[in-house]
Short mmCIF file of C-alpha atoms and ligand atoms in Angstrom, two decimals:
data_model
loop_
_atom_site.label_atom_id
_atom_site.label_comp_id
_atom_site.label_asym_id
_atom_site.label_seq_id
_atom_site.Cartn_x
_atom_site.Cartn_y
_atom_site.Cartn_z
CA MET A 1034 86.72 -34.57 41.05
CA SER A 1035 85.97 -35.82 37.38
CA ALA A 1036 88.49 -37.86 35.59
CA VAL A 1037 88.94 -35.43 33.11
CA TYR A 1038 90.22 -32.79 36.01
CA GLN A 1039 91.98 -35.59 37.14
CA ASP A 1040 93.79 -36.30 33.96
CA LEU A 1041 94.92 -32.93 33.40
CA LEU A 1042 96.34 -32.41 37.04
CA ALA A 1043 98.39 -35.75 36.32
CA ARG A 1044 99.66 -33.77 33.19
CA THR A 1045 100.35 -31.22 34.68
CA ARG A 1046 102.20 -32.51 37.75
CA ALA A 1047 104.40 -34.42 35.17
CA ALA A 1048 104.78 -31.69 33.09
CA VAL A 1049 106.54 -29.61 36.31
CA ARG A 1050 109.04 -30.12 38.65
CA GLU A 1051 107.60 -31.00 41.98
CA VAL A 1052 110.19 -30.75 45.42
CA ASP A 1053 109.40 -31.24 49.08
CA ALA A 1054 109.30 -28.64 51.61
CA ALA A 1055 113.19 -29.56 52.77
CA ARG A 1056 114.36 -29.37 49.38
CA ALA A 1057 112.26 -25.71 48.57
CA ARG A 1058 113.68 -24.30 51.09
CA ASP A 1059 117.34 -25.41 50.10
CA LEU A 1060 116.39 -24.15 46.63
CA LEU A 1061 115.49 -20.51 48.15
CA GLU A 1062 119.02 -20.18 50.04
CA GLN A 1063 120.11 -19.67 47.06
CA GLU A 1064 121.32 -16.29 45.01
CA GLY A 1065 118.60 -14.99 43.59
CA ALA A 1066 115.57 -17.14 44.39
CA VAL A 1067 112.62 -16.52 45.47
CA ALA A 1068 109.11 -18.14 46.34
CA LEU A 1069 105.57 -17.05 44.60
CA ASP A 1070 102.53 -17.32 47.03
CA VAL A 1071 99.93 -17.62 44.61
CA ARG A 1072 97.04 -18.51 47.23
CA GLU A 1073 94.38 -16.38 47.54
CA GLN A 1074 94.78 -12.83 50.09
CA ASP A 1075 92.55 -14.49 53.38
CA GLU A 1076 95.17 -17.39 53.10
CA VAL A 1077 98.10 -15.14 53.23
CA ASP A 1078 96.92 -12.86 55.78
CA GLN A 1079 97.53 -16.82 58.22
CA GLY A 1080 101.03 -16.91 57.19
CA VAL A 1081 103.72 -16.93 54.77
CA VAL A 1082 106.88 -17.99 53.52
CA PRO A 1083 108.95 -14.72 54.58
CA GLY A 1084 110.16 -12.79 51.60
CA ALA A 1085 107.48 -14.69 49.47
CA VAL A 1086 106.25 -12.52 46.56
CA HIS A 1087 102.27 -12.80 46.70
CA ILE A 1088 99.89 -12.86 43.11
CA PRO A 1089 96.75 -14.75 43.57
CA ARG A 1090 96.56 -17.57 41.20
CA GLY A 1091 93.69 -15.71 39.36
CA PHE A 1092 96.43 -12.80 38.57
CA LEU A 1093 99.17 -15.08 37.95
CA GLU A 1094 99.52 -14.42 34.15
CA MET A 1095 98.85 -10.65 34.17
CA ARG A 1096 100.78 -9.41 37.00
CA VAL A 1097 103.72 -11.87 37.25
CA GLU A 1098 105.95 -10.45 34.43
CA ASP A 1099 105.91 -6.91 36.32
CA ALA A 1100 106.45 -8.58 39.94
CA LEU A 1101 109.74 -11.30 38.39
CA PRO A 1102 110.88 -9.54 35.30
CA ASN A 1103 113.93 -12.18 34.87
CA ARG A 1104 112.83 -15.07 33.73
CA ASP A 1105 116.07 -16.83 34.49
CA ARG A 1106 115.57 -16.76 38.81
CA THR A 1107 114.43 -19.63 40.24
CA VAL A 1108 110.89 -19.84 41.34
CA VAL A 1109 109.59 -21.77 44.36
CA VAL A 1110 105.83 -21.65 43.78
CA TYR A 1111 103.60 -22.20 46.44
CA CYS A 1112 99.53 -22.59 47.48
CA ALA A 1113 98.06 -24.24 50.32
CA GLY A 1114 98.44 -28.00 49.52
CA GLY A 1115 100.48 -28.76 46.13
CA THR A 1116 97.68 -28.42 43.40
CA ARG A 1117 97.40 -24.71 42.59
CA SER A 1118 101.02 -24.21 42.60
CA ALA A 1119 101.20 -27.09 40.07
CA PHE A 1120 99.12 -25.25 37.52
CA ALA A 1121 100.94 -22.01 38.16
CA ALA A 1122 104.31 -23.63 37.64
CA LYS A 1123 103.23 -24.86 34.31
CA ALA A 1124 101.41 -21.15 33.64
CA LEU A 1125 104.92 -19.84 34.01
CA GLN A 1126 107.08 -22.41 32.17
CA ASP A 1127 104.69 -21.45 29.24
CA LEU A 1128 105.53 -17.81 29.74
CA GLY A 1129 109.15 -18.58 29.42
CA TYR A 1130 110.23 -18.98 33.51
CA ALA A 1131 113.18 -21.18 32.92
CA ASP A 1132 113.72 -22.67 36.62
CA VAL A 1133 109.86 -23.14 38.11
CA VAL A 1134 109.36 -25.73 40.97
CA SER A 1135 106.28 -26.01 42.87
CA LEU A 1136 106.38 -26.76 46.31
CA ALA A 1137 104.36 -30.62 46.89
CA GLY A 1138 102.32 -30.30 50.03
CA GLY A 1139 102.48 -26.57 50.00
CA PHE A 1140 102.39 -24.23 52.69
CA ASN A 1141 100.88 -26.15 55.23
CA GLY A 1142 103.44 -28.79 54.84
CA TRP A 1143 105.61 -26.08 54.77
CA LYS A 1144 104.76 -25.16 58.11
CA GLY A 1145 104.22 -29.34 59.22
CA ALA A 1146 107.64 -29.38 58.21
CA GLY A 1147 108.81 -26.93 61.05
CA LEU A 1148 110.13 -24.09 58.47
CA PRO A 1149 110.17 -20.73 59.07
CA TRP A 1150 107.16 -18.46 58.37
CA GLU A 1151 105.69 -15.08 59.40
CA GLN A 1152 102.34 -13.71 59.97
CA PRO A 1153 102.28 -10.78 57.44
CA ARG A 1154 101.44 -7.26 58.60
CA SER A 1155 98.74 -6.90 56.27
CA LEU A 1156 96.15 -4.30 55.38
CA THR A 1157 92.47 -4.29 56.44
CA PRO A 1158 89.71 -5.00 54.11
CA ASP A 1159 88.48 -1.52 54.71
CA GLN A 1160 92.09 -0.08 54.07
CA ARG A 1161 92.07 -2.71 50.66
CA ARG A 1162 88.96 -1.14 49.38
CA ARG A 1163 90.00 2.23 50.15
CA TYR A 1164 93.43 2.23 49.04
CA SER A 1165 92.37 0.03 45.87
CA ARG A 1166 93.47 2.21 43.06
CA HIS A 1167 96.94 2.21 44.65
CA LEU A 1168 96.91 -1.61 45.00
CA LEU A 1169 96.67 -1.89 41.72
CA ILE A 1170 99.71 -0.04 40.99
CA PRO A 1171 102.91 -2.15 41.07
CA GLU A 1172 105.06 0.58 42.26
CA VAL A 1173 102.91 0.45 45.30
CA GLY A 1174 100.55 -2.00 45.90
CA GLU A 1175 100.11 -3.29 49.87
CA GLU A 1176 103.67 -3.09 50.65
CA GLY A 1177 103.88 0.40 49.37
CA GLN A 1178 100.53 1.39 50.86
CA ARG A 1179 101.79 0.04 54.52
CA LYS A 1180 104.89 2.42 53.93
CA LEU A 1181 102.83 4.99 53.43
CA LEU A 1182 100.61 4.20 56.60
CA ASP A 1183 103.99 3.81 58.63
CA ALA A 1184 105.10 7.27 57.36
CA ARG A 1185 105.41 10.58 59.64
CA VAL A 1186 105.35 13.54 57.64
CA LEU A 1187 105.05 17.06 59.29
CA LEU A 1188 103.88 20.26 57.34
CA VAL A 1189 105.49 23.46 58.40
CA GLY A 1190 102.18 25.64 57.90
CA ALA A 1191 98.06 24.51 57.46
CA GLY A 1192 98.13 27.58 54.96
CA GLY A 1193 98.20 28.16 50.93
CA LEU A 1194 100.79 24.82 50.24
CA GLY A 1195 100.10 22.79 53.99
CA SER A 1196 96.07 22.63 52.51
CA PRO A 1197 96.56 20.68 49.62
CA ALA A 1198 99.63 18.69 50.42
CA ALA A 1199 98.01 17.84 53.78
CA LEU A 1200 94.47 16.88 52.08
CA TYR A 1201 96.18 14.90 49.56
CA LEU A 1202 98.69 13.16 52.12
CA ALA A 1203 96.05 12.32 54.28
CA ALA A 1204 93.73 10.65 51.51
CA ALA A 1205 96.92 8.82 50.33
CA GLY A 1206 97.25 7.38 53.54
CA VAL A 1207 100.02 8.60 55.31
CA GLY A 1208 99.63 7.57 58.39
CA THR A 1209 100.73 10.45 60.93
CA LEU A 1210 100.30 14.25 59.76
CA GLY A 1211 102.30 16.54 62.40
CA VAL A 1212 100.79 20.03 61.62
CA ILE A 1213 102.30 23.05 63.42
CA ASP A 1214 100.28 26.47 62.83
CA ALA A 1215 100.11 29.19 65.56
CA ASP A 1216 97.45 30.80 63.72
CA ALA A 1217 93.69 30.59 63.39
CA VAL A 1218 91.40 31.24 60.59
CA ASP A 1219 90.64 33.75 59.07
CA ASP A 1220 88.26 35.12 56.21
CA SER A 1221 91.12 36.26 53.82
CA ASN A 1222 92.28 32.57 54.08
CA LEU A 1223 89.49 31.13 52.38
CA GLN A 1224 90.77 32.33 48.72
CA ARG A 1225 93.30 29.62 48.98
CA GLN A 1226 93.04 27.09 51.96
CA VAL A 1227 91.43 25.07 51.29
CA ILE A 1228 91.31 22.48 54.30
CA HIS A 1229 89.46 25.41 56.40
CA THR A 1230 85.96 26.51 56.39
CA THR A 1231 83.80 29.02 56.76
CA GLU A 1232 82.23 28.14 59.90
CA ARG A 1233 85.31 27.64 61.10
CA VAL A 1234 87.22 31.43 60.97
CA GLY A 1235 88.80 32.10 64.74
CA MET A 1236 88.83 28.26 64.62
CA PRO A 1237 92.79 27.43 65.72
CA LYS A 1238 94.39 26.26 62.33
CA VAL A 1239 95.77 23.28 63.57
CA GLU A 1240 91.96 22.25 64.92
CA SER A 1241 90.40 23.13 61.66
CA ALA A 1242 92.96 20.83 59.78
CA ARG A 1243 92.26 17.69 62.39
CA LEU A 1244 88.68 18.15 61.43
CA THR A 1245 89.18 17.74 58.10
CA ILE A 1246 91.17 15.37 58.00
CA GLU A 1247 90.20 12.94 60.41
CA ALA A 1248 86.62 13.29 57.99
CA LEU A 1249 88.26 12.69 55.32
CA ASN A 1250 90.47 9.39 56.56
CA PRO A 1251 90.21 7.93 59.94
CA ASP A 1252 93.31 5.96 59.02
CA VAL A 1253 95.35 9.24 59.65
CA THR A 1254 96.89 10.19 63.22
CA VAL A 1255 96.98 14.02 63.03
CA VAL A 1256 99.54 15.54 65.56
CA GLY A 1257 98.73 19.05 66.28
CA HIS A 1258 101.59 21.42 66.97
CA GLU A 1259 99.82 25.21 67.90
CA VAL A 1260 102.97 26.45 68.14
CA ARG A 1261 105.51 29.09 66.17
CA LEU A 1262 108.40 27.46 64.72
CA SER A 1263 111.44 28.76 66.48
CA LYS A 1264 114.99 27.72 66.77
CA GLU A 1265 114.06 26.83 70.58
CA ASN A 1266 111.85 24.28 69.22
CA ALA A 1267 112.34 23.30 65.48
CA LEU A 1268 115.31 20.19 66.46
CA GLU A 1269 112.95 18.76 68.88
CA LEU A 1270 109.67 19.30 66.89
CA PHE A 1271 111.05 17.93 63.63
CA ALA A 1272 112.96 14.86 65.79
CA PRO A 1273 109.79 12.38 65.45
CA TYR A 1274 109.20 12.76 61.73
CA ASP A 1275 110.28 11.23 58.05
CA ILE A 1276 109.98 14.41 56.35
CA VAL A 1277 109.38 17.95 56.29
CA VAL A 1278 107.25 19.70 54.24
CA ASP A 1279 107.97 23.84 53.62
CA GLY A 1280 104.15 25.22 53.59
CA THR A 1281 105.66 28.43 55.11
CA ASP A 1282 105.62 32.19 53.89
CA ASN A 1283 108.74 33.80 55.43
CA PHE A 1284 112.06 33.86 55.07
CA ALA A 1285 112.98 33.28 58.72
CA THR A 1286 111.03 29.76 58.99
CA ARG A 1287 112.21 29.11 55.62
CA TYR A 1288 115.84 29.34 56.93
CA LEU A 1289 115.04 27.72 60.10
CA ILE A 1290 113.08 24.64 58.56
CA ASN A 1291 116.34 24.52 55.80
CA ASP A 1292 118.86 24.33 59.01
CA ALA A 1293 116.89 21.88 61.34
CA CYS A 1294 116.41 19.56 58.50
CA VAL A 1295 119.90 19.31 57.16
CA LEU A 1296 121.19 19.38 61.32
CA LEU A 1297 118.42 16.28 61.57
CA ASN A 1298 119.23 14.97 57.99
CA LYS A 1299 115.60 14.93 57.24
CA PRO A 1300 114.34 15.94 53.33
CA ASN A 1301 112.53 19.00 53.61
CA ILE A 1302 110.13 19.22 50.82
CA HIS A 1303 110.05 23.58 49.74
CA GLY A 1304 107.67 25.24 48.08
CA SER A 1305 107.10 28.91 47.88
CA ILE A 1306 104.11 30.90 45.37
CA PHE A 1307 104.19 34.84 44.62
CA ARG A 1308 101.22 36.08 42.67
CA PHE A 1309 101.27 33.48 39.23
CA GLU A 1310 104.79 31.57 40.04
CA GLY A 1311 105.32 28.43 41.81
CA GLN A 1312 108.44 27.10 42.76
CA ALA A 1313 109.40 23.71 44.27
CA THR A 1314 112.17 21.53 44.89
CA VAL A 1315 113.40 19.00 47.26
CA PHE A 1316 116.26 20.06 49.92
CA SER A 1317 118.78 18.07 52.07
CA ALA A 1318 117.86 14.19 50.44
CA ASN A 1319 120.29 11.89 48.86
CA GLY A 1320 123.00 14.38 48.75
CA GLY A 1321 121.72 17.11 47.22
CA PRO A 1322 122.06 20.86 47.71
CA CYS A 1323 119.98 22.73 50.88
CA TYR A 1324 118.51 25.87 50.94
CA ARG A 1325 121.25 28.17 52.10
CA CYS A 1326 123.71 26.35 49.14
CA LEU A 1327 121.54 28.30 47.21
CA PHE A 1328 121.02 31.63 49.07
CA PRO A 1329 123.81 31.70 52.44
CA SER A 1330 121.90 34.20 54.03
CA PRO A 1331 118.17 36.04 53.70
CA PRO A 1332 117.70 38.85 51.27
CA PRO A 1333 117.82 42.43 53.02
CA PRO A 1334 113.93 43.33 54.00
CA GLU A 1335 113.39 45.95 51.38
CA LEU A 1336 113.88 43.68 48.57
CA ALA A 1337 111.40 41.21 50.49
CA PRO A 1338 107.72 42.23 50.44
CA SER A 1339 104.78 41.15 52.70
CA CYS A 1340 103.04 38.20 51.58
CA ALA A 1341 99.84 40.34 51.95
CA GLU A 1342 101.50 43.15 49.34
CA ALA A 1343 102.58 40.53 47.05
CA GLY A 1344 99.15 38.69 46.74
CA VAL A 1345 98.80 35.19 45.27
CA LEU A 1346 96.60 33.67 42.73
CA GLY A 1347 94.52 31.61 44.79
CA LEU A 1348 95.04 28.43 42.78
CA LEU A 1349 98.46 28.50 42.83
CA PRO A 1350 99.41 27.01 46.38
CA GLY A 1351 97.17 24.05 44.93
CA THR A 1352 99.61 23.35 42.24
CA VAL A 1353 102.47 23.67 44.41
CA GLY A 1354 101.32 22.09 47.40
CA LEU A 1355 100.45 18.89 45.12
CA ILE A 1356 104.04 18.68 43.61
CA GLN A 1357 104.96 19.08 47.01
CA ALA A 1358 102.96 16.20 48.30
CA THR A 1359 103.84 13.79 45.57
CA GLU A 1360 107.45 14.11 45.91
CA VAL A 1361 106.67 12.93 49.52
CA VAL A 1362 104.89 10.16 48.79
CA LYS A 1363 107.94 9.29 46.25
CA LEU A 1364 110.05 9.47 48.97
CA ILE A 1365 108.30 7.19 51.39
CA LEU A 1366 107.62 4.66 48.39
CA GLY A 1367 111.31 5.38 46.84
CA ILE A 1368 110.16 5.44 43.57
CA GLY A 1369 110.85 7.88 40.69
CA GLU A 1370 113.17 10.77 40.48
CA PRO A 1371 112.68 12.83 43.33
CA LEU A 1372 113.19 16.56 42.28
CA VAL A 1373 116.58 17.28 44.43
CA GLY A 1374 118.87 18.96 43.08
CA ARG A 1375 116.22 20.64 40.35
CA LEU A 1376 113.92 23.66 40.96
CA LEU A 1377 110.79 23.24 39.49
CA LEU A 1378 109.06 26.84 37.79
CA TYR A 1379 105.83 26.79 37.43
CA ASP A 1380 103.82 30.02 35.27
CA ALA A 1381 100.42 29.88 35.79
CA LEU A 1382 99.53 32.34 33.01
CA ALA A 1383 101.80 30.90 30.67
CA THR A 1384 101.18 27.27 31.67
CA GLU A 1385 104.59 26.55 31.39
CA PHE A 1386 107.27 24.52 33.75
CA ARG A 1387 110.77 24.99 33.53
CA THR A 1388 113.21 22.54 35.50
CA LEU A 1389 116.88 24.34 36.99
CA ARG A 1390 119.84 22.36 38.08
CA LEU A 1391 120.81 23.11 41.48
CA ARG A 1392 124.15 22.46 42.65
CA ARG A 1393 125.84 21.50 46.30
CA ASP A 1394 128.16 24.57 47.49
CA ALA A 1395 130.99 22.79 49.22
CA ALA A 1396 131.53 26.10 51.04
CA CYS A 1397 127.72 25.76 52.60
CA PRO A 1398 127.56 27.34 55.71
CA ILE A 1399 125.24 24.63 57.06
CA CYS A 1400 125.66 21.22 54.89
CA GLY A 1401 129.07 22.05 54.36
CA PRO A 1402 132.64 21.46 56.29
CA GLY A 1403 132.74 23.34 59.57
CA ALA A 1404 128.96 23.63 60.02
CA PRO A 1405 127.73 24.45 63.12
CA ALA A 1406 126.28 21.57 65.12
CA SER A 1407 123.04 23.09 66.58
CA LEU A 1408 120.84 26.08 65.72
CA ASP A 1409 121.66 28.33 69.16
CA ASP A 1410 124.36 30.36 67.30
CA ILE A 1411 122.33 31.37 64.44
CA GLU A 1412 119.73 34.40 64.02
CA TYR A 1413 116.67 34.19 62.41
CA THR A 1414 115.10 37.82 61.68
CA ASP A 1415 111.67 37.89 60.09
CA VAL A 1416 111.90 39.61 56.40
CA ALA A 1417 108.68 38.65 55.49
CA CYS A 1418 107.00 36.93 52.46
CA ALA A 1419 108.98 34.97 49.86
CA ILE A 1420 109.93 36.38 46.71
CA PRO A 1421 111.23 33.87 43.24
CA ALA A 1422 114.62 35.24 44.50
CA LEU A 1423 115.83 31.41 42.95
CA ALA A 1424 114.53 32.10 39.85
CA ALA A 1425 116.02 35.41 39.22
CA THR A 1426 119.42 34.02 40.38
CA ALA A 1427 119.64 30.26 39.30
ZN1 ZN B 1097 123.65 23.60 51.66
#
């Protein structure tokens, strides 16, 4: 090592406070203190101080203010042996961090002292490349990507709404996608159900969706449920999932999904489409309303046209399904403001979005007091297609 470097290192060490592993452990037990790991990813993969924030030394100045916005926190910086952390600690002081120490002896010294460490569950190199645009966003990052990979999302319907939602949830790396659909691909579906293809006409939609998703992202496990959702199977089907996406087009199933989600306390990501108008909201999450808070019972059949009669612009479910998928990802990551207690209305002809406030009904028959504990005594009669009833009444 050159004399110039030795001199720089000596001056840097003199300018920062260095502590041994035992002292570092004591500091980290204080309220608000944080360990900052400035090593490279392949070193971090071998083990870390529990709870440490990781920013490689080369990105420190660029990323630390996002990761540690409070400059008054005690920061214990460590690398492998204590040299990079000394330079990093100096940089943090220069950025205005008031209480920074460098761990002398680094992670090796920490481990050697018998202090606790853990093996991080990290992404594979393939996954780091695939999700690199997520890893660059502080609100997602590696931790968020792992949450997505661990998440289990159930799509009810692999149709107009379920197709775009499934494609983008799969691309984003949501690790388990359940798909409930009892139908086969029909050529009249292909105008909007973009997960299917012409050559798969006649194939079960669940199977077609699986082929597309597996070709897109091998990280995703597709669980196909080629059944018609009923009150006999709904609770059992929903139970293994974190979030349910309602991509159905009939009232009976919509009420059934709502009631099952309320009983199981799972968020229900609602979307509906009609000609040029779409709607989306998040039901039964964060104490917000459910579908029956707005409409305690289905409309009479004569007011509900069938989907075949109603028609829909093929592009519309793309927009609405992706709003649903975005809400799913926000809930998994715990970021942003979910569409709870708000109904988003989209008018494709005017290109206008509006939001209406929705309130929970204290006397709601399913999420209010005295609500049934099972689906056994609830009647679900099929009254055909969804109409924009919410818009008319809200
Ligand atoms: Zn309710």
